[in-house]
GROMACS .gro file of C-alpha atoms in nm:
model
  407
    1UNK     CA    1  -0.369  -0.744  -2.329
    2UNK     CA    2  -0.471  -0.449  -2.052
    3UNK     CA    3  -0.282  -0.505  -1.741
    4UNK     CA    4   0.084  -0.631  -1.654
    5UNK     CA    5   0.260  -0.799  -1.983
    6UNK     CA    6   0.310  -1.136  -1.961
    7UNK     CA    7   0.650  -1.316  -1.905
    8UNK     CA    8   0.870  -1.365  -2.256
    9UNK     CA    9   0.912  -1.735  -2.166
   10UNK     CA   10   0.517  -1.750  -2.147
   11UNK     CA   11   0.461  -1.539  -2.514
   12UNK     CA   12   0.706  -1.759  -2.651
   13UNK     CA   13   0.583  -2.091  -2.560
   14UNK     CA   14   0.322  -2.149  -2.803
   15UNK     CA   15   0.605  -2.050  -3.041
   16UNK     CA   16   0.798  -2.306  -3.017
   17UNK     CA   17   0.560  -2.544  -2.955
   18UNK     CA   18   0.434  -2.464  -3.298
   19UNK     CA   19   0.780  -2.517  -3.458
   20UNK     CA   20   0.928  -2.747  -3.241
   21UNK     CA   21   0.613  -3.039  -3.268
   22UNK     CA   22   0.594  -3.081  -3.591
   23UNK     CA   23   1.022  -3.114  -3.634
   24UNK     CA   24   1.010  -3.389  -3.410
   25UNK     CA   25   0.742  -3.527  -3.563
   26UNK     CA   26   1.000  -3.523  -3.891
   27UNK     CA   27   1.251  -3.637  -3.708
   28UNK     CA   28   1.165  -3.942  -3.562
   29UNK     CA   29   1.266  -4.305  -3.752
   30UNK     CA   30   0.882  -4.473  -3.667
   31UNK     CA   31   0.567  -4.358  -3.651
   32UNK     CA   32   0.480  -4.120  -3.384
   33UNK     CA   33   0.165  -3.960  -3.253
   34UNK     CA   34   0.251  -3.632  -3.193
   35UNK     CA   35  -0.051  -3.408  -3.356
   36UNK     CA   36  -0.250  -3.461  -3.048
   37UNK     CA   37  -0.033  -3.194  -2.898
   38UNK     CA   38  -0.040  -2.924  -3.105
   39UNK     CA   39  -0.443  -2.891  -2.955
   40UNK     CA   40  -0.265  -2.743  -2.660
   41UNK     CA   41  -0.137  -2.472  -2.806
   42UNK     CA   42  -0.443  -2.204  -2.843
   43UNK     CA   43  -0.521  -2.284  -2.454
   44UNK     CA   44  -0.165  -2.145  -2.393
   45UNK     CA   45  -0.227  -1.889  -2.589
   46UNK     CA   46  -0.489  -1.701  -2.438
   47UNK     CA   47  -0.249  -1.661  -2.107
   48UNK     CA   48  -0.018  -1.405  -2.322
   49UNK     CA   49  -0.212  -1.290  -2.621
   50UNK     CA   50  -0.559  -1.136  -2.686
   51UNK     CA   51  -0.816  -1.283  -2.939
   52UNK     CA   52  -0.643  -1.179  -3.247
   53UNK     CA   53  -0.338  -1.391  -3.132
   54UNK     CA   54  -0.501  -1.663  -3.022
   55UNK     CA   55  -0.719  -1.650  -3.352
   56UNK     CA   56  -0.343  -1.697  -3.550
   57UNK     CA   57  -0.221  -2.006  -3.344
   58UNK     CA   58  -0.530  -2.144  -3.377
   59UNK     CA   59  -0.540  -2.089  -3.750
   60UNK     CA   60  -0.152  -2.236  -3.773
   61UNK     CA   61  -0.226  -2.540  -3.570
   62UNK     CA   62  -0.514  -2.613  -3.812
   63UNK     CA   63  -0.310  -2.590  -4.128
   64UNK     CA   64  -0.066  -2.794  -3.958
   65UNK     CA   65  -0.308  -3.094  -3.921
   66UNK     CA   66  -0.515  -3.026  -4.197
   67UNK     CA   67  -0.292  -2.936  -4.484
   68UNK     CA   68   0.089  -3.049  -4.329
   69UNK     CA   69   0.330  -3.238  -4.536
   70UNK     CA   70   0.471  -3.377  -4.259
   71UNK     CA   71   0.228  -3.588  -4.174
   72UNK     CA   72   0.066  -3.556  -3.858
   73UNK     CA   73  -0.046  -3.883  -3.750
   74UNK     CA   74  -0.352  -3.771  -4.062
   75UNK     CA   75  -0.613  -3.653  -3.785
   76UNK     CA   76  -0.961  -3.786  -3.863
   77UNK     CA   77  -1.256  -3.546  -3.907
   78UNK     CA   78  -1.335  -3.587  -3.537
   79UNK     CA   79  -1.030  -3.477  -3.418
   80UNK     CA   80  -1.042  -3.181  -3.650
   81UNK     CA   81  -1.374  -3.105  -3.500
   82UNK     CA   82  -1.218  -3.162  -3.152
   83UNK     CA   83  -0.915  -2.929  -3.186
   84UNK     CA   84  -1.155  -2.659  -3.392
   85UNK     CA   85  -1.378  -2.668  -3.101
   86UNK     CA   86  -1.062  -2.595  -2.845
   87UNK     CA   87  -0.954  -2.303  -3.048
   88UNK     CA   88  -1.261  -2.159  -3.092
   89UNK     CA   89  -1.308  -2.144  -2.692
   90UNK     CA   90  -0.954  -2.042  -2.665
   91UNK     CA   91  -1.068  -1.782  -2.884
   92UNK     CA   92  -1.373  -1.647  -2.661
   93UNK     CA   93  -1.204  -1.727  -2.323
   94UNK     CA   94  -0.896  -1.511  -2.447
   95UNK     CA   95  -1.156  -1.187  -2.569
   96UNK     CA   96  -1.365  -1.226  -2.196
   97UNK     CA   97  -0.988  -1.247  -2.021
   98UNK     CA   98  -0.916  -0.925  -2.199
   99UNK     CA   99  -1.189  -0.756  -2.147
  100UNK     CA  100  -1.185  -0.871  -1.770
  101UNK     CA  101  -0.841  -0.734  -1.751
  102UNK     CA  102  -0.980  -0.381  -1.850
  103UNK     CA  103  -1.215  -0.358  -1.647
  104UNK     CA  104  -0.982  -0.474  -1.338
  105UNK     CA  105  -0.730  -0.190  -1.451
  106UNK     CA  106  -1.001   0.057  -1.451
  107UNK     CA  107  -1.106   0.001  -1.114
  108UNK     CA  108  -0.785  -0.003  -0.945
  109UNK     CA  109  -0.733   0.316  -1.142
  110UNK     CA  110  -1.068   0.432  -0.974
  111UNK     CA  111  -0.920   0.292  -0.619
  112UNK     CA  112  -0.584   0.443  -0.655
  113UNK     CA  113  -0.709   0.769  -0.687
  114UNK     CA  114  -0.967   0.749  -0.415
  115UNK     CA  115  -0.692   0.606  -0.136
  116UNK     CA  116  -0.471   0.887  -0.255
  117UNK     CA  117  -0.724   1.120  -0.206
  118UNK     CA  118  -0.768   1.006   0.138
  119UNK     CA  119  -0.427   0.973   0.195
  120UNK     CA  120  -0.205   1.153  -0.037
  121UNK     CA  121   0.159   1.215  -0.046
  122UNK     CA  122   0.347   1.381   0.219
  123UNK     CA  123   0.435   1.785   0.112
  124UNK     CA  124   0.831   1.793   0.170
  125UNK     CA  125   0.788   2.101   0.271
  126UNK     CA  126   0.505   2.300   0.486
  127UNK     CA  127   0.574   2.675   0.609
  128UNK     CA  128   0.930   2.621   0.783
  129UNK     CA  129   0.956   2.247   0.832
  130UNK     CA  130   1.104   2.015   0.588
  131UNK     CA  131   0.903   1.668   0.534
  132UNK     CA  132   0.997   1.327   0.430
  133UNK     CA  133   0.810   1.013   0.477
  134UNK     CA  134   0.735   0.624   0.402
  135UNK     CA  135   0.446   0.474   0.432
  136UNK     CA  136   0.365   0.083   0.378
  137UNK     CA  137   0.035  -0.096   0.408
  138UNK     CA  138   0.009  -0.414   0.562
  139UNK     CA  139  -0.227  -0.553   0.301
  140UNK     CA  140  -0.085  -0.604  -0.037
  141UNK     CA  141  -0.243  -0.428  -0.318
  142UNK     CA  142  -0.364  -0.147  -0.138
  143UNK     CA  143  -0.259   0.220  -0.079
  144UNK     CA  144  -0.451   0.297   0.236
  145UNK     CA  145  -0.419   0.071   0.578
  146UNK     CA  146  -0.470   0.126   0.949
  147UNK     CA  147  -0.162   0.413   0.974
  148UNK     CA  148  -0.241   0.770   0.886
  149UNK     CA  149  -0.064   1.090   0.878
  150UNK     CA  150  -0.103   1.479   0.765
  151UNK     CA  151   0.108   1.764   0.812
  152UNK     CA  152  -0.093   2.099   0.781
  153UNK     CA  153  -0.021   2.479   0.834
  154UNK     CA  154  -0.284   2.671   1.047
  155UNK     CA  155  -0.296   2.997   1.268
  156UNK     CA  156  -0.150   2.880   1.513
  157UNK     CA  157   0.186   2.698   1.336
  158UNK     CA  158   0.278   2.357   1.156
  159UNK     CA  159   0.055   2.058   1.296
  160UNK     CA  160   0.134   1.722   1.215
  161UNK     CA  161  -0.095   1.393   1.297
  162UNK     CA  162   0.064   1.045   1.274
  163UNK     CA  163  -0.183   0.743   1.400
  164UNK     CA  164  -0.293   0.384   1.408
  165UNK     CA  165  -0.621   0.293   1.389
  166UNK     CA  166  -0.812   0.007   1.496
  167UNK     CA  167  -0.768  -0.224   1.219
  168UNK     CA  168  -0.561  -0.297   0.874
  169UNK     CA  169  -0.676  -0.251   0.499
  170UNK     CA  170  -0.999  -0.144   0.360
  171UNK     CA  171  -1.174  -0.231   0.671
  172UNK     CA  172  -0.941   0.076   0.850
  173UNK     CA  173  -0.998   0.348   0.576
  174UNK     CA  174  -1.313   0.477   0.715
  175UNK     CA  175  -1.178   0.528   1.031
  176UNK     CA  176  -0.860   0.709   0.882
  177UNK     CA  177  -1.110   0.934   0.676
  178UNK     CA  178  -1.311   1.030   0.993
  179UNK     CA  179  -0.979   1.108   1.223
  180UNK     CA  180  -0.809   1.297   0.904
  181UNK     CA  181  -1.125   1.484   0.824
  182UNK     CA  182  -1.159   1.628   1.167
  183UNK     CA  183  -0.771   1.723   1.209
  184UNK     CA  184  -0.748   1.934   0.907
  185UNK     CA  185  -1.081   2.094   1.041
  186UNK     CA  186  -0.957   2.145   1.457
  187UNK     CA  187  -0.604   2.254   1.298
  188UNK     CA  188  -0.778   2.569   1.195
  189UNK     CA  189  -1.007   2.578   1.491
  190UNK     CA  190  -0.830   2.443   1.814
  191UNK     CA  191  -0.608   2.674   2.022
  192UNK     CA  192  -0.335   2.373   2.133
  193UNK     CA  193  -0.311   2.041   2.050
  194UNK     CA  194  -0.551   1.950   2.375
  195UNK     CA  195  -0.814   2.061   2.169
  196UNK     CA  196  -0.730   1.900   1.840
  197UNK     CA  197  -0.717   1.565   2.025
  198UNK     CA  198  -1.041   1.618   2.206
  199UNK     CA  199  -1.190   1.683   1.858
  200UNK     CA  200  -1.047   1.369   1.703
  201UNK     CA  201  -1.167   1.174   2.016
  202UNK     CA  202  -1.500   1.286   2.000
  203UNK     CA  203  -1.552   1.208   1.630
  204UNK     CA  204  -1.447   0.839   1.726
  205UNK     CA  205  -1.692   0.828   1.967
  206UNK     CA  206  -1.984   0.915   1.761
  207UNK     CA  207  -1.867   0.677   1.446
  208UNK     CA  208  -1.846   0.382   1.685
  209UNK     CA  209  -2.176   0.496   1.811
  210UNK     CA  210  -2.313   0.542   1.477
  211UNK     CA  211  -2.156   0.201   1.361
  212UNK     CA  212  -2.309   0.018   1.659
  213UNK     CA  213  -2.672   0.156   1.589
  214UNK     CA  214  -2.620  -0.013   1.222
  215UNK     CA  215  -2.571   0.353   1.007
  216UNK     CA  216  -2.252   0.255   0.905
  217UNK     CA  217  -2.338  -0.050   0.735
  218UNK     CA  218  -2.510   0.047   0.382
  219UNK     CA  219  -2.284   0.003   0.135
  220UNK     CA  220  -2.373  -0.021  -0.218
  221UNK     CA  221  -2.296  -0.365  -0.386
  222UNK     CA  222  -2.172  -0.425  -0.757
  223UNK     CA  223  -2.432  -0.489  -1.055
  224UNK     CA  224  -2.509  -0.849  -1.091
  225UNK     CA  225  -2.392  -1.008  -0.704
  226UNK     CA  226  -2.705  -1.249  -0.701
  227UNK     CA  227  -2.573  -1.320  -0.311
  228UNK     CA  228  -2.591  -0.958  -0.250
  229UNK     CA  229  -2.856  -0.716  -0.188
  230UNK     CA  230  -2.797  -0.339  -0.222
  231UNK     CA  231  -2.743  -0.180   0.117
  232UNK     CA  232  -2.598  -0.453   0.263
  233UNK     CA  233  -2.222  -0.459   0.259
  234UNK     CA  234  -1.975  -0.756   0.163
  235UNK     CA  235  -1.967  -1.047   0.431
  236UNK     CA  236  -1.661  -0.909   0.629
  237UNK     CA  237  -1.718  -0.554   0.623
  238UNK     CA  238  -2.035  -0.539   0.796
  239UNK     CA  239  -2.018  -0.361   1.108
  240UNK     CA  240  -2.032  -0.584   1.414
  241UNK     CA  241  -2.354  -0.388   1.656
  242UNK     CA  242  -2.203  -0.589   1.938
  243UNK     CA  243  -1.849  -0.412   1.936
  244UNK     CA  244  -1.940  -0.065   1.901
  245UNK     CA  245  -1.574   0.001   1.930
  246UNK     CA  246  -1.322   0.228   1.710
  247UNK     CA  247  -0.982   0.360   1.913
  248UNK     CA  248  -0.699   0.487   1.756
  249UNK     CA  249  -0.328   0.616   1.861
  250UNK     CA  250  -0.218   0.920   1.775
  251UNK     CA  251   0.092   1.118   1.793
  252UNK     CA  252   0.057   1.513   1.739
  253UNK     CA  253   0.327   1.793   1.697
  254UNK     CA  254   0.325   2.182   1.650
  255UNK     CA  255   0.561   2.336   1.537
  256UNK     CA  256   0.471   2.680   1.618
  257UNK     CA  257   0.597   3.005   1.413
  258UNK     CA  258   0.888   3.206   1.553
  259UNK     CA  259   0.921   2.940   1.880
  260UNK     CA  260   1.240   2.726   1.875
  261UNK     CA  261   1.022   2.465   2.023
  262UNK     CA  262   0.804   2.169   1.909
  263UNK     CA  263   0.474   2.061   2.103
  264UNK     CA  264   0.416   1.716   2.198
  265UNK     CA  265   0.083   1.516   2.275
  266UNK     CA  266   0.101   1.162   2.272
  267UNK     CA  267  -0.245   0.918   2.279
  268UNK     CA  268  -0.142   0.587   2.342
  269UNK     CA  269   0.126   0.669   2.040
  270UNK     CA  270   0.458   0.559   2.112
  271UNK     CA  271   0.672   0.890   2.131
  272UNK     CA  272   0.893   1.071   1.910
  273UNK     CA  273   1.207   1.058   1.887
  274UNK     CA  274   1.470   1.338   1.905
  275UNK     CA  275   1.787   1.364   1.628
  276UNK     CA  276   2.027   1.575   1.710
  277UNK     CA  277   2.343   1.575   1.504
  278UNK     CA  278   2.465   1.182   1.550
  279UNK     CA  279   2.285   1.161   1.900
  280UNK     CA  280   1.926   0.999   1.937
  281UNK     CA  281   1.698   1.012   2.212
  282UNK     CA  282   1.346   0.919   2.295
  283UNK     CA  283   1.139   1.276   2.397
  284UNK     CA  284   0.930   1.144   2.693
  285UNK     CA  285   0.555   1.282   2.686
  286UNK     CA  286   0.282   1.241   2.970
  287UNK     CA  287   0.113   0.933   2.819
  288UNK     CA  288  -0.281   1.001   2.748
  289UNK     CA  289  -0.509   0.699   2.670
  290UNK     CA  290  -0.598   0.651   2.302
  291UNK     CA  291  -0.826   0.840   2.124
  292UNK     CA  292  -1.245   0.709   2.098
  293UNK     CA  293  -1.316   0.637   2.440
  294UNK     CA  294  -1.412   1.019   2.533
  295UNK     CA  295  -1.136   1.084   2.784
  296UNK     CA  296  -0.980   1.362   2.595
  297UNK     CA  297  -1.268   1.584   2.595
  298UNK     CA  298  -1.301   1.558   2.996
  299UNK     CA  299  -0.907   1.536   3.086
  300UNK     CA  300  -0.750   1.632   2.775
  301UNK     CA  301  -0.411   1.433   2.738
  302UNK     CA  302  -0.125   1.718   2.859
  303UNK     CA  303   0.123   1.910   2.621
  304UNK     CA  304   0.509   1.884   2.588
  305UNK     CA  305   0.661   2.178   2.485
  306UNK     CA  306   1.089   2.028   2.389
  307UNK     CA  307   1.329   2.270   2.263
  308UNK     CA  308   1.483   2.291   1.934
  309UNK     CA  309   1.810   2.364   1.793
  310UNK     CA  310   1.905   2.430   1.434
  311UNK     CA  311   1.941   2.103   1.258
  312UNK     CA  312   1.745   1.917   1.542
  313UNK     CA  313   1.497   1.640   1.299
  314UNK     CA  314   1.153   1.446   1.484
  315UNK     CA  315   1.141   1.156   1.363
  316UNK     CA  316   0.752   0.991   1.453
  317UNK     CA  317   0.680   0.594   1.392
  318UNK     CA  318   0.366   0.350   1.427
  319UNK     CA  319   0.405   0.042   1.602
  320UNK     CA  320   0.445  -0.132   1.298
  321UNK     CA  321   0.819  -0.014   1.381
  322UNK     CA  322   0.870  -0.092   1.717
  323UNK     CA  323   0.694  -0.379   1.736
  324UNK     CA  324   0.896  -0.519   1.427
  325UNK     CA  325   1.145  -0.859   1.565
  326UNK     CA  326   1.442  -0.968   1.477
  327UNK     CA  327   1.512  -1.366   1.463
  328UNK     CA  328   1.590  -1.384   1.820
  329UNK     CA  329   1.255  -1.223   1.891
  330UNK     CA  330   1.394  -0.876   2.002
  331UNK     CA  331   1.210  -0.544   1.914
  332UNK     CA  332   1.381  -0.319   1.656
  333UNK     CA  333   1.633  -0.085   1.885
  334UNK     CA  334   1.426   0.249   1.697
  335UNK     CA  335   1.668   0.490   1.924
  336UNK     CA  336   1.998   0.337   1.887
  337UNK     CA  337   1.961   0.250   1.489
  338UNK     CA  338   1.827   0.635   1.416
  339UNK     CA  339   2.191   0.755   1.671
  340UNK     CA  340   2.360   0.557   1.419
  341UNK     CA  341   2.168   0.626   1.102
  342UNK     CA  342   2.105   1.027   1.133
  343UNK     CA  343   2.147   1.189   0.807
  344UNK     CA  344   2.087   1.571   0.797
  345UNK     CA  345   1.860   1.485   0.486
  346UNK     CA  346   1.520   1.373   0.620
  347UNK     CA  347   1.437   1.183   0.290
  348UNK     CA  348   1.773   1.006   0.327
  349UNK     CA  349   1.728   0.924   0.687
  350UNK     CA  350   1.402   0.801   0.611
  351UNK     CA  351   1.548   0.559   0.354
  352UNK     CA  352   1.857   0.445   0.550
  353UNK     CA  353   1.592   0.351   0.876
  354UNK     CA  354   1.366   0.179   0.648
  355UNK     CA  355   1.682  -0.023   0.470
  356UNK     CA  356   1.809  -0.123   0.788
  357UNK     CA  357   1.459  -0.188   0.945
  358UNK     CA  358   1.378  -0.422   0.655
  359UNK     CA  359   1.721  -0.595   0.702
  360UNK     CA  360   1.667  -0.677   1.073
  361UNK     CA  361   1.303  -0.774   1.101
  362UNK     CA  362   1.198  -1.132   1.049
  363UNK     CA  363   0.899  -1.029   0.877
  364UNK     CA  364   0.665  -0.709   0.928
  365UNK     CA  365   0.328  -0.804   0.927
  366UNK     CA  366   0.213  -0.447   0.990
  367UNK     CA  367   0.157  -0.121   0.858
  368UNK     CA  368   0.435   0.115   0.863
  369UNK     CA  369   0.490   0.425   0.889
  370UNK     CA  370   0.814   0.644   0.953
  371UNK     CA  371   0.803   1.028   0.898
  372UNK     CA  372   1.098   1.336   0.986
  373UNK     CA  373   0.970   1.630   1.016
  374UNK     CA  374   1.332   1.913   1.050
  375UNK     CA  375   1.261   2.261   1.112
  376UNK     CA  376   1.401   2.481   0.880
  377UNK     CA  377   1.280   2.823   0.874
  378UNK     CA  378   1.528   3.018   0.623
  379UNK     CA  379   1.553   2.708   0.375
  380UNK     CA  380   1.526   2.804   0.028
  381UNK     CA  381   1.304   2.478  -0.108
  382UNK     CA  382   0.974   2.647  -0.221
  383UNK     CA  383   0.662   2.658   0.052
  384UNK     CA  384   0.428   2.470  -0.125
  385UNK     CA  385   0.200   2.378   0.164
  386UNK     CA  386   0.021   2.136  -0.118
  387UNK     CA  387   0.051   1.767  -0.179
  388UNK     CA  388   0.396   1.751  -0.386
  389UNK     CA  389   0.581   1.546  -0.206
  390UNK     CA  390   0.643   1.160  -0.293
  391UNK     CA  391   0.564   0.870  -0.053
  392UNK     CA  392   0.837   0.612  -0.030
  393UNK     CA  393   0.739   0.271  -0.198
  394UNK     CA  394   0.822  -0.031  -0.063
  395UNK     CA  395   0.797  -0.350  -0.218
  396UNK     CA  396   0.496  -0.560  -0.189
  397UNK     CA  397   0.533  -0.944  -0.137
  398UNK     CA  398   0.910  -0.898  -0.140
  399UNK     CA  399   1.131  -1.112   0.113
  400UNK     CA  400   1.154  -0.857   0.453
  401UNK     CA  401   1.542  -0.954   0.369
  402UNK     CA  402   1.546  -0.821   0.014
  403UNK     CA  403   1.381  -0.527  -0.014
  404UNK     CA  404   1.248  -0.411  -0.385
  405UNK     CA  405   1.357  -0.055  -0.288
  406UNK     CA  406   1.343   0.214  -0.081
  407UNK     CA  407   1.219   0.528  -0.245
   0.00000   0.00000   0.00000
């Protein structure tokens, strides 16, 4: 069968069902009618084997009625014709699951690819800054949610975006697309990072526009939907005319080549925070409004320029951190646990924040993202610049209390 194997307990089942029925059935001092149940037995099938396997427990459970010497309450022609029938539609149902399941692998293979396109991996290393990262979507089963975050070289240094957009899952990724799409563009094109956020601000403020006048909303709908009709998108991901609304946060850093300083402009993004050896501090920025309701272009948000020393790490969130409670209802301390968690690594910091942020939180219900950017100008770890870093998994569905791992 395509897709995840089934459990052992569920392949063996029909097993020994097969053997075990018919013992009892020799067992037993009296009389006992226990045929009937062997007809269950190519139903089960079909939930851990393909056709051909169902076809072969169907074909045992046959003989055993037909042709059994332990004498299976002697079925009648009807209820050979009855248990026939059963297998028979085992049969088909098993061959349509299978196929099903194909087809469902070979879209999610399709999806993977284009949410990792939108979003791919974090580089762990870009010009002179090292880069680790984790990123987990509120929605389970996909890749891509309402967080977002690039790290690209330029003229003008090492710019990295971290945001939250209006929004979580599938509904969010066009959004993400539009904001990442015109960062990678005003990192090669914008002067400071004034400019890069009045670009981002003003490409909000056209999609909304666009999305409000309907433009947004044609959206190509699978073969064979008799309640669809092509160019009208799935109830639930039409765009609501009325709102004419998309905002998002954003957090943006330079790190600039030969400076031993990092620039700072924060839209509505809660602000970075500061490691320096086992001492953690929150870097306070001029707070700007966020990003799609055209401020930035007119009174762009203002520029913190904090100084750096060697081994200093940034470490940037979403509120999917700081807004994470613990049972008492108190917001995760992001300052005091990264004092007392600061690795030098900024893949192992990563980890030991998201290990101890799992442990503390009651649930998180939002996407997350948690990213260290450490300057590190002579460090010998090749400059790829390129997508060939890994993004930290987290589990999906998991208990917040046990985690299935941290990357």
């Amino acid at each position: 069968m395509s897709g995840a194997p089934a459990p052992a307990w569920l392949r063996w089942l029909p097993v020994g069902l097969l053997v075990l029925i018919p013992l009892i059935q020799v067992l037993v001092d009296r009389p006992v009618d226990l045929g009937f149940l062997l007809g269950a037995i190519p139903p089960l099938a079909t939930l851990a084997y393909g056709p051909f396997g169902t076809a072969c427990f169907s074909a045992a459970v046959l003989a055993l009625l037909v042709i059994s010497p332990v004498n299976l309450d002697r079925p009648g022609q009807g209820d050979v014709i009855a248990v026939t029938f059963v297998a028979v539609l085992s049969i088909a149902i098993s061959w349509m699951r299978q196929r099903r399941a194909a087809q469902i692998t070979t879209i999610r293979t399709v999806a993977e690819a284009a949410q990792l396109a939108v979003l791919p991996p974090l580089p762990p290393r870009v010009d002179g800054v090292r880069c680790a990262g984790l990123y987990r979507p509120a929605q389970r089963g996909t890749l891509v949610g309402g967080d977002l975050f690039d790290v690209r070289r330029g003229p003008y240094g090492v710019r990295a975006l971290v945001g939250d957009v209006q929004g979580h899952g599938i509904a969010a990724v066009g959004t993400v697309t539009s904001i990442l799409g015109a960062f990678r563009e005003a990192v090669l094109d914008e002067e400071d990072l004034a400019g890069v956020a009045a670009r981002l601000d003003r490409r909000l403020v056209v999609d909304a526009a666009d999305a409000a006048a309907g433009a947004l909303t044609v959206a190509r709908v699978p073969e064979g939907d008799p309640d669809s009709v092509v160019g009208e998108p799935p109830a639930g991901q039409r765009s609501d005319p009325a709102s004419g609304e998309l905002f998002a946060t954003v957090l943006l850093l330079e790190f600039r080549r030969g400076s031993a300083e990092v620039g700072v402009v924060s839209c509505g993004h809660p602000a970075p925070v500061l490691l320096r050896g086992t001492t953690a501090y929150e870097i306070e920025v001029q707070p700007a409004p966020p990003l799609g309701l055209g401020i930035a272009g007119t009174a762009p948000p203002i520029e913190r320029d904090v100084p750096l020393r060697p081994g200093d790490r940034v470490l940037a969130v979403t509120d999917g951190v700081t807004e994470a409670r613990d049972d008492a209802d108190a917001f995760y301390p992001l300052v005091d646990r990264a004092a007392q968690l600061a690795a030098e690594d900024p893949t192992e910091l990563i980890a030991a924040i998201w290990r101890d942020l799992v442990g503390y939180a009651r649930t998180i219900d939002d996407d997350v993202a948690l990213l260290v950017f450490a300057p590190d100008p002579k460090g010998e770890e090749p400059d790829t610049g390129t997508v060939t870093g890994e993004v930290l998994e987290s589990r999906e569905g998991a208990n917040p209390k046990e985690p299935r791992g941290d990357g």
